[in-house]
Coordinates of C-alpha atoms in Angstrom, one line a residue:
Chain A
M162 CA -6.0 46.2 -7.7
H163 CA -10.3 44.7 -7.2
L164 CA -10.4 44.0 -10.9
L165 CA -6.5 42.5 -11.2
K166 CA -7.8 40.0 -8.7
R167 CA -10.7 39.6 -9.9
S168 CA -9.0 38.4 -13.3
H169 CA -7.2 35.7 -11.1
K170 CA -9.8 34.1 -9.7
K171 CA -10.7 32.7 -13.1
L172 CA -7.1 31.3 -14.2
T173 CA -6.4 27.8 -13.9
R174 CA -3.7 26.5 -12.0
E175 CA -1.0 26.3 -14.1
E176 CA -1.5 29.8 -15.4
L177 CA -1.2 30.8 -11.6
I178 CA 1.9 29.0 -11.2
L179 CA 3.4 30.4 -14.5
R180 CA 2.4 34.0 -13.5
S181 CA 3.4 33.5 -9.8
Q182 CA 6.7 32.7 -11.2
Q183 CA 7.3 35.9 -12.9
D184 CA 6.7 37.7 -9.2
D185 CA 3.0 38.1 -9.8
Y186 CA 2.4 38.0 -6.1
L187 CA -1.6 38.4 -6.3
A188 CA -1.3 35.1 -9.0
L189 CA 0.9 33.7 -5.6
E190 CA -1.8 34.7 -3.0
E191 CA -4.5 33.2 -5.0
L192 CA -2.8 30.0 -5.5
I193 CA -2.0 29.7 -1.5
K194 CA -5.7 30.2 -1.3
R195 CA -6.6 27.3 -3.4
E196 CA -4.6 25.2 -1.6
Q197 CA -4.2 25.9 1.5
K198 CA -7.7 23.8 2.5
N199 CA -6.0 21.0 0.4
A200 CA -2.4 20.9 2.9
Y201 CA -4.6 21.5 5.8
A202 CA -6.7 18.3 4.7
S203 CA -3.5 16.1 4.3
F204 CA -1.9 17.7 7.5
F205 CA -5.2 16.8 9.3
Y206 CA -4.7 12.7 8.3
L207 CA -1.4 12.5 8.6
A208 CA -0.8 14.0 11.8
T209 CA -1.9 12.6 15.1
E210 CA -1.9 15.7 17.2
K211 CA -4.0 18.1 16.6
E212 CA -2.4 21.6 17.6
D213 CA 0.3 21.3 15.0
I214 CA -1.8 21.2 11.9
L215 CA -2.1 24.8 11.2
D216 CA 2.0 25.5 11.5
L217 CA 2.6 22.6 9.5
T218 CA 0.1 24.0 7.0
Q219 CA 1.7 27.7 7.3
E220 CA 4.8 26.2 6.9
A221 CA 4.3 23.9 3.9
L222 CA 2.4 26.8 1.8
F223 CA 5.4 29.1 2.8
R224 CA 8.1 26.7 1.3
M225 CA 5.8 26.1 -1.6
A226 CA 5.5 29.4 -2.1
K227 CA 9.4 30.4 -1.8
N228 CA 10.2 27.9 -3.9
I229 CA 7.6 27.9 -6.3
K230 CA 10.5 29.2 -9.2
S231 CA 12.1 25.7 -9.1
L232 CA 8.6 24.1 -10.2
R233 CA 9.6 23.3 -13.7
D234 CA 6.6 21.7 -15.0
P235 CA 3.7 23.1 -13.6
K236 CA 1.5 20.1 -14.7
K237 CA 3.6 18.1 -11.7
F238 CA 2.6 20.6 -9.8
Q239 CA 0.2 18.6 -7.0
A240 CA 3.7 15.7 -6.7
W241 CA 5.5 18.7 -6.4
F242 CA 3.8 20.1 -3.3
N243 CA 3.1 17.0 -1.8
Q244 CA 6.6 16.3 -1.7
I245 CA 7.2 19.5 0.4
I246 CA 4.1 17.9 2.7
T247 CA 5.4 14.8 3.2
N248 CA 9.0 16.3 3.6
L249 CA 7.8 18.8 6.3
F250 CA 5.7 16.1 8.0
N251 CA 8.7 13.5 8.2
D252 CA 11.2 16.6 9.5
E253 CA 8.5 17.1 12.4
M254 CA 8.1 13.2 13.0
R255 CA 12.0 13.2 13.1
K256 CA 11.7 16.0 15.7
K257 CA 9.2 15.0 17.8
Y258 CA 10.9 11.6 18.4
K259 CA 14.3 13.4 19.5
R260 CA 12.5 15.9 21.3
P261 CA 11.9 14.8 25.3
Q262 CA 8.9 14.2 25.9
Q263 CA 7.1 16.5 28.0
I264 CA 5.1 16.3 31.3
S265 CA 2.8 19.4 32.7
I266 CA 3.8 20.3 35.8
D267 CA 0.3 22.2 36.7
D268 CA -1.1 19.2 36.1
T269 CA -1.3 17.5 39.7
S270 CA -4.1 14.6 39.4
N271 CA -1.1 11.7 38.4
E272 CA 1.5 13.2 40.6
N273 CA 1.9 10.0 41.8
K274 CA 1.8 7.9 38.6
N275 CA 5.9 7.8 37.1
V276 CA 4.0 6.7 33.5
I277 CA 2.8 9.5 31.7
N278 CA -0.9 8.8 31.4
I279 CA -1.8 7.8 28.0
S280 CA -5.4 8.5 28.3
E281 CA -4.6 12.2 28.6
I282 CA -3.1 12.4 25.3
K283 CA -5.4 10.4 23.4
D284 CA -8.4 12.3 24.9
R285 CA -6.4 15.6 23.7
K286 CA -7.2 14.9 19.6
K287 CA -10.8 14.3 20.2
L288 CA -11.7 17.6 22.1
P289 CA -12.5 20.8 20.5
A290 CA -12.0 21.1 16.8
E291 CA -13.0 17.6 16.1
N292 CA -16.1 17.5 17.9
T293 CA -17.1 20.7 15.1
L294 CA -17.1 17.8 12.4
A295 CA -20.3 16.4 11.7
G296 CA -21.3 13.3 12.2
E297 CA -19.6 10.1 13.8
L298 CA -18.8 8.6 10.6
N299 CA -15.9 11.1 10.5
K300 CA -14.7 10.6 13.3
K301 CA -14.3 7.2 13.0
I302 CA -12.7 7.2 9.5
T303 CA -10.4 9.8 10.7
D304 CA -9.2 7.5 14.0
A305 CA -8.8 4.6 11.4
I306 CA -6.8 6.6 9.1
H307 CA -4.8 7.6 12.1
N308 CA -4.0 4.0 13.5
L309 CA -2.7 2.7 10.4
P310 CA 1.2 2.7 10.5
E311 CA 3.0 5.9 9.6
P312 CA 4.0 4.6 5.8
F313 CA 0.8 3.0 5.1
R314 CA -1.0 6.3 6.3
I315 CA 0.9 8.3 3.9
A316 CA 0.3 6.3 1.1
I317 CA -3.4 6.1 1.2
V318 CA -3.5 9.9 1.8
L319 CA -1.2 10.8 -1.4
R320 CA -3.7 8.1 -3.1
E321 CA -7.3 9.0 -1.6
L322 CA -6.8 12.5 -0.9
Q323 CA -4.3 14.0 -3.4
G324 CA -5.0 11.6 -6.3
L325 CA -1.5 11.1 -7.3
S326 CA -0.4 8.3 -9.2
Y327 CA 1.7 5.2 -8.0
E328 CA 5.1 6.2 -9.6
E329 CA 4.7 9.8 -8.2
I330 CA 3.9 8.3 -4.7
S331 CA 7.4 6.2 -5.0
D332 CA 9.3 9.1 -6.0
I333 CA 7.9 11.0 -3.2
T334 CA 8.2 8.3 -0.5
Q335 CA 11.7 6.9 -2.1
T336 CA 10.0 3.4 -2.7
S337 CA 9.6 0.4 -5.0
I338 CA 6.2 0.8 -6.9
G339 CA 5.6 -2.8 -5.7
T340 CA 5.7 -1.5 -2.3
I341 CA 3.4 1.6 -3.0
K342 CA 1.3 -1.0 -4.7
S343 CA 1.2 -3.7 -1.4
R344 CA 0.6 -0.8 0.6
I345 CA -2.3 0.9 -0.4
A346 CA -3.8 -2.3 -1.0
R347 CA -3.3 -3.5 2.7
A348 CA -4.2 0.1 3.9
R349 CA -7.6 -0.3 1.9
T350 CA -8.1 -3.5 3.6
K351 CA -7.2 -2.4 7.0
L352 CA -9.9 0.2 7.2
Q353 CA -12.6 -1.6 5.2
E354 CA -12.1 -3.7 8.2
S355 CA -12.3 -0.9 10.9
L356 CA -14.8 0.6 8.9
K357 CA -17.0 -2.3 8.1
P358 CA -20.3 -1.5 10.0
Y359 CA -20.1 1.7 8.0
L360 CA -19.5 0.6 4.3
I361 CA -22.6 -2.1 4.4
Q362 CA -25.9 -0.6 3.5
Chain Z
M103 CA -17.2 -81.6 17.6
Q104 CA -13.6 -81.2 17.1
E105 CA -13.8 -80.1 14.1
K106 CA -16.1 -77.3 15.1
E107 CA -13.4 -76.4 17.1
T108 CA -10.9 -76.1 14.9
C109 CA -12.9 -74.1 12.7
K110 CA -13.6 -71.6 15.0
K111 CA -10.3 -71.2 16.1
V112 CA -9.4 -70.8 11.9
T113 CA -12.0 -67.9 11.6
S114 CA -10.6 -66.1 14.1
L115 CA -7.3 -66.1 13.0
L116 CA -8.9 -65.6 9.7
G117 CA -7.9 -61.7 9.6
L118 CA -4.3 -62.0 10.8
Y119 CA -4.1 -64.6 7.7
I120 CA -5.2 -62.4 5.3
D121 CA -2.9 -59.6 6.1
N122 CA 0.0 -62.6 6.1
K123 CA 0.8 -61.7 10.0
L124 CA 1.0 -65.4 11.4
D125 CA 4.0 -67.2 12.1
E126 CA 4.5 -70.3 9.7
D127 CA 3.5 -72.8 11.5
T128 CA 0.0 -71.5 12.2
K129 CA 0.0 -70.3 8.8
R130 CA 0.4 -73.9 7.0
F131 CA -2.6 -75.0 10.4
V132 CA -5.1 -72.3 8.5
F133 CA -4.1 -73.3 5.1
T134 CA -4.4 -77.1 5.5
H135 CA -7.6 -76.6 7.0
L136 CA -9.0 -74.1 4.4
E137 CA -8.4 -77.1 1.9
Y138 CA -10.5 -79.6 3.1
C139 CA -13.3 -77.5 5.3
Q140 CA -15.6 -75.8 2.5
E141 CA -17.2 -73.8 5.0
C142 CA -14.2 -71.7 6.5
H143 CA -13.1 -71.4 2.9
E144 CA -15.8 -69.7 2.0
K145 CA -15.7 -67.4 5.0
Y146 CA -12.4 -66.7 3.8
L147 CA -12.8 -65.5 0.3
M148 CA -15.8 -63.1 1.3
L149 CA -13.7 -62.0 4.3
K150 CA -10.7 -61.1 2.0
Q151 CA -13.0 -60.0 -1.0
L152 CA -14.9 -57.0 2.0
I153 CA -11.6 -56.2 3.3
F154 CA -10.1 -55.5 -0.2
E155 CA -13.3 -53.2 -1.3
L156 CA -13.0 -51.5 2.1
R157 CA -9.2 -50.5 1.6
K158 CA -10.0 -49.0 -2.1
A159 CA -13.0 -47.3 -1.0
Y160 CA -10.8 -45.7 2.0
N161 CA -8.0 -44.9 -0.1
E162 CA -10.4 -43.2 -3.3
L163 CA -12.0 -41.0 -0.2
I164 CA -8.6 -39.8 1.1
L165 CA -7.7 -39.1 -2.5
D166 CA -10.8 -37.4 -3.0
I167 CA -10.3 -35.4 -0.3
Q168 CA -6.6 -34.3 -0.9
N169 CA -7.8 -33.6 -4.5
Q170 CA -10.4 -31.1 -3.1
E171 CA -8.1 -29.7 -0.7
K172 CA -5.8 -28.7 -3.4
K173 CA -8.8 -27.5 -5.4
H174 CA -9.8 -25.5 -2.5
L175 CA -6.5 -24.0 -1.9
F176 CA -6.4 -23.1 -5.7
Y177 CA -9.7 -20.8 -5.0
I178 CA -8.1 -19.3 -2.3
K179 CA -4.8 -18.4 -3.9
E180 CA -6.5 -17.2 -6.8
Y181 CA -8.8 -14.9 -4.7
E182 CA -6.0 -13.8 -3.0
K183 CA -4.0 -12.7 -6.1
F184 CA -7.2 -10.7 -6.8
H185 CA -8.0 -8.9 -3.7
S186 CA -4.2 -8.0 -3.9
N187 CA -4.5 -7.0 -7.3
L188 CA -7.8 -5.1 -6.7
S189 CA -6.4 -2.4 -5.3
A190 CA -4.5 -1.4 -8.2
Y191 CA -7.2 -2.1 -10.1
F192 CA -9.3 0.3 -8.6
D193 CA -6.5 2.9 -9.1
N194 CA -6.2 2.1 -12.9
E195 CA -2.1 1.3 -12.1
L196 CA -2.7 -2.5 -13.0
P197 CA -0.8 -3.8 -16.4
L198 CA -3.5 -4.8 -19.0
N199 CA -3.4 -8.7 -18.8
E200 CA -3.9 -8.6 -14.9
S201 CA -6.6 -6.1 -15.5
L202 CA -8.2 -8.6 -17.7
N203 CA -7.8 -11.4 -15.2
I204 CA -9.1 -9.5 -12.8
K205 CA -12.2 -8.4 -15.3
K206 CA -12.4 -12.3 -16.2
Y207 CA -12.3 -13.7 -12.1
M208 CA -15.2 -10.8 -11.8
I209 CA -17.2 -13.0 -14.6
K210 CA -16.8 -16.2 -13.1
F211 CA -17.1 -15.5 -9.6
P212 CA -20.0 -12.1 -9.8
N213 CA -19.8 -12.5 -5.7
A214 CA -16.5 -10.8 -6.2
R215 CA -17.6 -7.7 -7.8
Q216 CA -19.1 -6.9 -4.1
D217 CA -15.3 -6.3 -3.2
L218 CA -15.0 -3.5 -5.5
E219 CA -18.0 -2.0 -4.9
E220 CA -16.9 -2.3 -1.3
M221 CA -13.8 -0.2 -2.3
Y222 CA -16.0 2.3 -4.0
E223 CA -17.8 2.9 -0.5
L224 CA -14.7 3.6 1.2
H225 CA -13.4 5.9 -1.3
N226 CA -16.4 7.8 -1.3
I227 CA -16.7 7.9 2.5
I228 CA -13.1 9.0 2.6
S229 CA -13.7 11.9 -0.1
D230 CA -16.8 12.8 1.7
C231 CA -14.9 13.1 5.4
S232 CA -12.0 15.4 3.5
S233 CA -14.2 17.6 1.9
S234 CA -15.9 18.1 5.7
V235 CA -12.3 18.4 6.9
K236 CA -11.5 20.9 4.5
K237 CA -14.5 23.3 5.5
T238 CA -13.7 23.3 8.9
M239 CA -10.3 24.8 7.8
N240 CA -11.5 28.6 8.1
Q241 CA -7.6 30.6 8.1
D242 CA -6.7 32.0 5.2
F243 CA -3.0 32.3 5.1
S244 CA -2.3 33.8 1.5
K245 CA -2.1 37.4 2.6
K246 CA 0.1 36.8 5.3
L247 CA 2.7 34.5 3.1
S248 CA 2.5 36.9 0.5
Y249 CA 3.6 39.7 2.4
K250 CA 6.0 37.7 4.4
I251 CA 7.8 36.5 0.8
Q252 CA 7.5 40.6 -0.4
G253 CA 9.4 41.0 2.7
K254 CA 6.3 43.5 3.9
P255 CA 5.4 43.7 7.5
I256 CA 2.6 41.4 8.0
N257 CA -0.1 44.4 8.8
Y258 CA 1.5 45.9 5.6
R259 CA -2.2 46.7 4.3
Q260 CA -3.0 48.6 7.6
Q261 CA -0.2 50.4 7.2
L262 CA -1.1 51.6 4.0
S263 CA -4.4 52.7 4.5
L264 CA -3.1 54.6 7.5
K265 CA -1.0 56.1 5.2
I266 CA -3.3 57.0 2.7
A267 CA -5.6 58.8 5.2
S268 CA -2.8 60.8 6.6
Y269 CA -1.9 61.9 3.3
A270 CA -5.2 63.0 2.8
L271 CA -5.7 64.8 5.9
I272 CA -2.9 66.8 5.2
I273 CA -3.9 67.7 2.0
L274 CA -7.4 68.7 3.2
T275 CA -5.5 71.3 6.2
I276 CA -3.5 72.7 3.5
S277 CA -6.3 73.5 1.0
L278 CA -8.6 74.8 3.4
L279 CA -5.9 77.1 4.9
I280 CA -5.3 78.5 0.8
F281 CA -9.0 78.9 0.4
S282 CA -9.4 81.0 3.7
T283 CA -7.0 83.5 2.5
L284 CA -9.0 84.2 -0.4
P285 CA -11.7 87.2 0.0
Q286 CA -14.3 85.1 -1.5
G287 CA -13.2 82.0 0.3
K288 CA -13.4 84.1 3.6
T289 CA -17.4 85.0 3.4
V290 CA -18.1 81.6 2.3
I291 CA -16.1 80.2 5.6
E292 CA -18.3 83.2 7.5
K293 CA -21.7 82.3 6.1
G294 CA -20.9 78.6 6.8
L295 CA -19.6 79.4 10.2
K296 CA -23.7 81.3 10.6
Y297 CA -25.5 78.2 9.1
F298 CA -23.6 76.0 11.8
K299 CA -24.1 78.5 14.8
K300 CA -28.1 78.4 13.8
T301 CA -27.8 74.7 13.8
I302 CA -26.8 74.6 17.0
Y303 CA -29.2 76.9 18.4
V304 CA -32.2 75.3 16.8
E305 CA -31.6 71.9 17.2
A306 CA -29.5 71.4 20.4
P307 CA -30.6 74.1 23.1
S308 CA -28.4 72.5 25.4
T309 CA -25.4 73.8 23.5
R310 CA -26.3 77.5 23.4
K311 CA -23.4 78.6 26.0
L312 CA -21.1 77.1 22.9
A313 CA -22.8 78.9 20.7
N314 CA -22.3 82.5 22.5
K315 CA -19.5 81.4 23.5
L316 CA -18.3 80.8 19.5
K317 CA -20.1 84.2 18.7
T318 CA -18.0 86.6 21.0
A319 CA -14.8 84.4 19.7
Q320 CA -16.1 85.4 15.8
H321 CA -16.9 89.6 16.9
P322 CA -14.9 90.8 19.8

């Protein structure tokens, strides 16, 4: 059993996909192991709230593993998996808008205010896990990406992190290539503006 | 004396006369004066020349400014086009002729290369940041998910090892029982017990009572 696992580690991704399509669960495990960090990073930049990320990652990986047999061309795995990620993210956003806003009952400090304290929500995402990120720069980059409007964020994450082509991105987001081109260009200029002090060395 | 006064009048009217803004009577008055007064006529000619030159220069200046603005606008537009295409050029997504245009532009204006370098820099810091994000992810979903898909319970592995251990235990006890029923086995077990008692007796005097109890139990 152990020896078999060893041999899986040396396989390329396409071979792993082909094997896991033939019910080789060890290959599937290896595939998940390789892809989970990637998915996590995507959700880290896409989702602005910290708690959801691990759940979303797990759900995306589960959907990927469950539907792996429907993938016909293993070379298109990257685009296909990112389609799952973005669809899941969009679903989640839709749910969030439908869900009524939640207010903590235990928090008595701002009982008198009828408005939800925005600073409280903002603080949350900068707490524990993000502090473990090395350096101020990473925080700045994350904030800059989070501050982009949603379509721009999706486009730039798919391009910069996942390295998809414009055609694949336009397929995933169901928009024209021209729109994607301008979105990425504008997202880049916005990021350059907000990160200007860190870019000039 | 009177002539000097008319000369003064005429010189003050000259500007309006040149621009043709006098009524007929005064126009005729100035005209007749200029006919015979040499001095005023010279003044008239000089003024006319001056105004003409000034207007010409002014018009040229305006035209020049307009041209420059156009040129400037052209440069701005060219730059905007370059900048909007640059990101696609960076991603290798431009058609050939447009990427050639970008290259030409960067040869024409070497400063424009800085924009491209900035884009590289941005790409680098984003990939650095994302790799450190990947490092913070320390959960492994692979086992959990593959068991979920196979329909096995999540603590499948623990259950499996428990099962193996229990089977091994059962086999061991059965083999011991069989071994003790054999005549050779009996002596071996007795020897083992004796050795066991000895070690307890020597190494742990506090358990002597226990050893005695064992002895009595073995030899009633």
